[in-house]
Amino acid sequence: MSTAETDGGDTATETKETITIGETVDGAAVELPIVELLTGRAFVTGKSGSGKSNSASVVAEELLEAGYPVLIVDTDGEYYGLKEQYEILHAGADEQADIQVGPEHAGRLAQLALEDGVPIILDVSGYLEEDVANNLIRETARELFTREKELKTPFLLVVEEIHEYVPEGGGLDDVGQMLIKISKRGRKHGLGIAGISQRPADVKKDFITQANWLLWHRLTWDNDTKVVRRVVDGDTADAVGDLADGEGFLQADWREADVERVQMRRKRTFDAGATPGLESVERPELKGLDEGLLGELEEISDRADQRRDEVARLEERLDEKDERIAELEAELENQQNIADAAQQMANALQQGGDTEAVPEDFDAQIEAKNEEIRDLESRLEDVVDERDQLRDRVDELEREVDRLQVAEDRIERAEQIETRLEEARDVLGVEVETTVPSPAAGDHEADSADVDRLRERIDDLEAENERLRAQTDAEIDERLESYEDFLNVDAVQASLEAAKEECSASPRYVKGVLAGIIAENGPVSYESVAERLGVSTTTDVSKAASELERRKIVTKDRRDGEMMVDLNTDGIESVRKAAAEREKTEQLMEDL
């Protein structure tokens, strides 16, 4: 919402529907619809210095000016300049941030953004350990997605250097899978995503082609201009290398022109990402945030730090106890060896008749030594008991830490099942109620009743998942029957059965590959086959395709960066002919 002045000087609240980000070559204002920006999928690209990050900042400035918060994943620490004019929470790892955060803050950050309307810069440039930064991004994105399913508040997630998380030609880690999930399914819940990259050739093509608005700044590398040629057209690809700073080619589903050459305005706020020069640059005064909000976030950090510190202290004491136990055990063993040796010597002297060589108080000495041994054993038991008590306390603390993740882990598992169910529904065209309950805002300690209800819901979802899987398999069998004349020759069937038996993946993947080709009436991508089978990876699809290729049933090739598979009609015909020749030869041999 924004507040506008009326002619009479009074303020009136109006809903702003568009923002202006620049102008066309004809001088016309370039306006973008706010709701489409917040809930859509965007891709902004250009080589370093071409203006891509300026464009992202301009969009952010206009949305903030209109009263709409955003969350920016800042990989280079260049967006804090927005705080020159806007109250934004700068969360990160270094002292420049308003608050130092970790994955344990993800739930509260998402709640602040979605429910309290607090804009956030999630600055991951200062984390020395990449895993910590990635976990923070993944958990924050997951919290946004989970909460938006219930809130459905139009909201934009901006991710810099998107190629690092959704790379082309490489496997997706947990962060990439979460961002792709938002790209594919976030819109229906009101959650949009904008990816920024200087290397479009390195970004997963599915992410680019699913965007409903794209901005191409200057690109000169051949691999990048090839992407422009493939996604836009040849004329744009030829011209994209000649664009001036801030110029770009805009594609948007809601614009009349397919492609427009536009000039983005310069950002109003401090350019923290500008290349350093010889002249001195004075950092502007930045707007602060409510101390109570920062204090609340610091309490979360303090609690997590206190748990970690206490565990570290207890583990240090455990090490000390283990060392003391080892010392006592060594001393006990030594005393027992001395007592045993003395007893053996006394026995030997007595058996040899030399009783005078045995001291008169020998028995008393042995008893004293045994008493010393018993005392050592008692002390050893005490230390072992202390150590065990410390271990119990460490276990209790670790369970307390883990307990905070239990509800989230169960919900994540339910989300994975729900994703597979939605993929299956898309394939089969069926509707199934699969809403997974979200945790209360800020509440990460589900009581046992909530956990039981969630467990029952997960069981229901798993059962429904199995039903849909069976339905998918039945549909695959039905499609295969339609090609019975083509595939159901004895020789071909023998090859198929052998492929099913020898494939390291499940036989359903072999059938799924064939069914996918039949459904498309031609080449089909590995990802399409995986979607039809209701799975999230293509590993087993690849194994099945390779086994079928080895038996000349299908062919494989890469097209536009995707692995495709198609029926090998020549190969199947050769299998038929070879089988016919064998039958003919066998018949001749039989006749002879």
C-alpha angles and dihedrals in degrees: 000000000000132000117232129189116242122217090261093056096253120126121244128186115234134173112242111215102184140029128211117228104169142313140277124246086266091058095252116143115255106226125185126194112248098218091050090050093049097046102028136086118254138184122195118182143166139132120278111294095016095109106259096129090043088055091050089049091049091054089047092048093051093047091048090047089054090050100256118131123220135189116225122196099212113196097177104036093246104125101068087094087080086075088071089081107009135058102241131161107239104202121181147108106280134069094260089069121089089233135010109233140182137186090287089069095056096098095049093045091053091047092051092050099045104030104026097035095234113157111225136201107201098201109195095168094098101055112111092196113062092204092061092051093046092048090051092051093045095047094045092049091047092050091050092050094045095048094043091060086069103028099039091196112163103249137160127220112198117199122191120209090018090175089072091063104031103032124181115246095008135094120267120241123208092281093051093047090052093049092047088049090055090046092053102035109015096087094067088056096044097257116128130187133206119195121202122197141156092207113055091172088065096051121094105262093223089064093051098044093048092057115110093202128032134180118200115197124182114320125174107166112103095229090054096047088050088061089052090050092050098043101034117012144281097268092055091046090053093050101039092084092059098055117125123232109293094014119119147162110250124206118182132163091224097050120093095225118067091220128011131187107227139176113222117216119242117261116261097216130074113295101229090170097058116125108260116251136187093270118085118253119209115215109232125235108270127214115254130222135232109289091218091059092049090046091054092052091047089054089057089051092046094051092050091046092048092053092048092046093049092049089049092050093048092047089051090052089048090056089051091050091048090052091049091048090052090051093049092047090051092048091047092050090049093051091047090051090051092049092047092049092049092049092049091050092050092049091050093051092048092049089051092054094246096125093151089067090063111086115242091234093047094115090050090051091050091049091050090051091049090049089052089051092050089050090052090049090051092049090047091053090050093052091046089052091050091049092049090050090052091049090051090053092049090049090049092052093046089050089051091053092045092047089066088061099043097085092043092050091050092048091048089052090050090049091054090053090046090052091054091047092052090049089051091048090052089054097043100033094232130137121226127171105238106156111154116209114246122220118255113269110280093358112122098159107083113190120233093263092055091048091050091050090048091049090052090049091050090051090051091049092049090051091049089047090055091049092052091045090054090048090050091050090050091052090049090052090050092052091048090053089059088065093045094122090052101043105020097081111126094242093048092045089051090053091048093050090048090050091052092049097045098038111106088218126069117286088242088072091057090051091042093056092053093044090051092053091048093048091051091040087226142015117005130189123241089240092055090052090049091051091051090051092048096241129129101218134054097215096105091039088058091050092051093047091050092051092049091047090052088057093048094245096117141015127223131208140152118250124180090345094308128108110237131190129200139172114277098222092176091050093049090048090051090051089052093048092047089051091048091050090050091050090049092049092047091050091051091049090049091050091051 
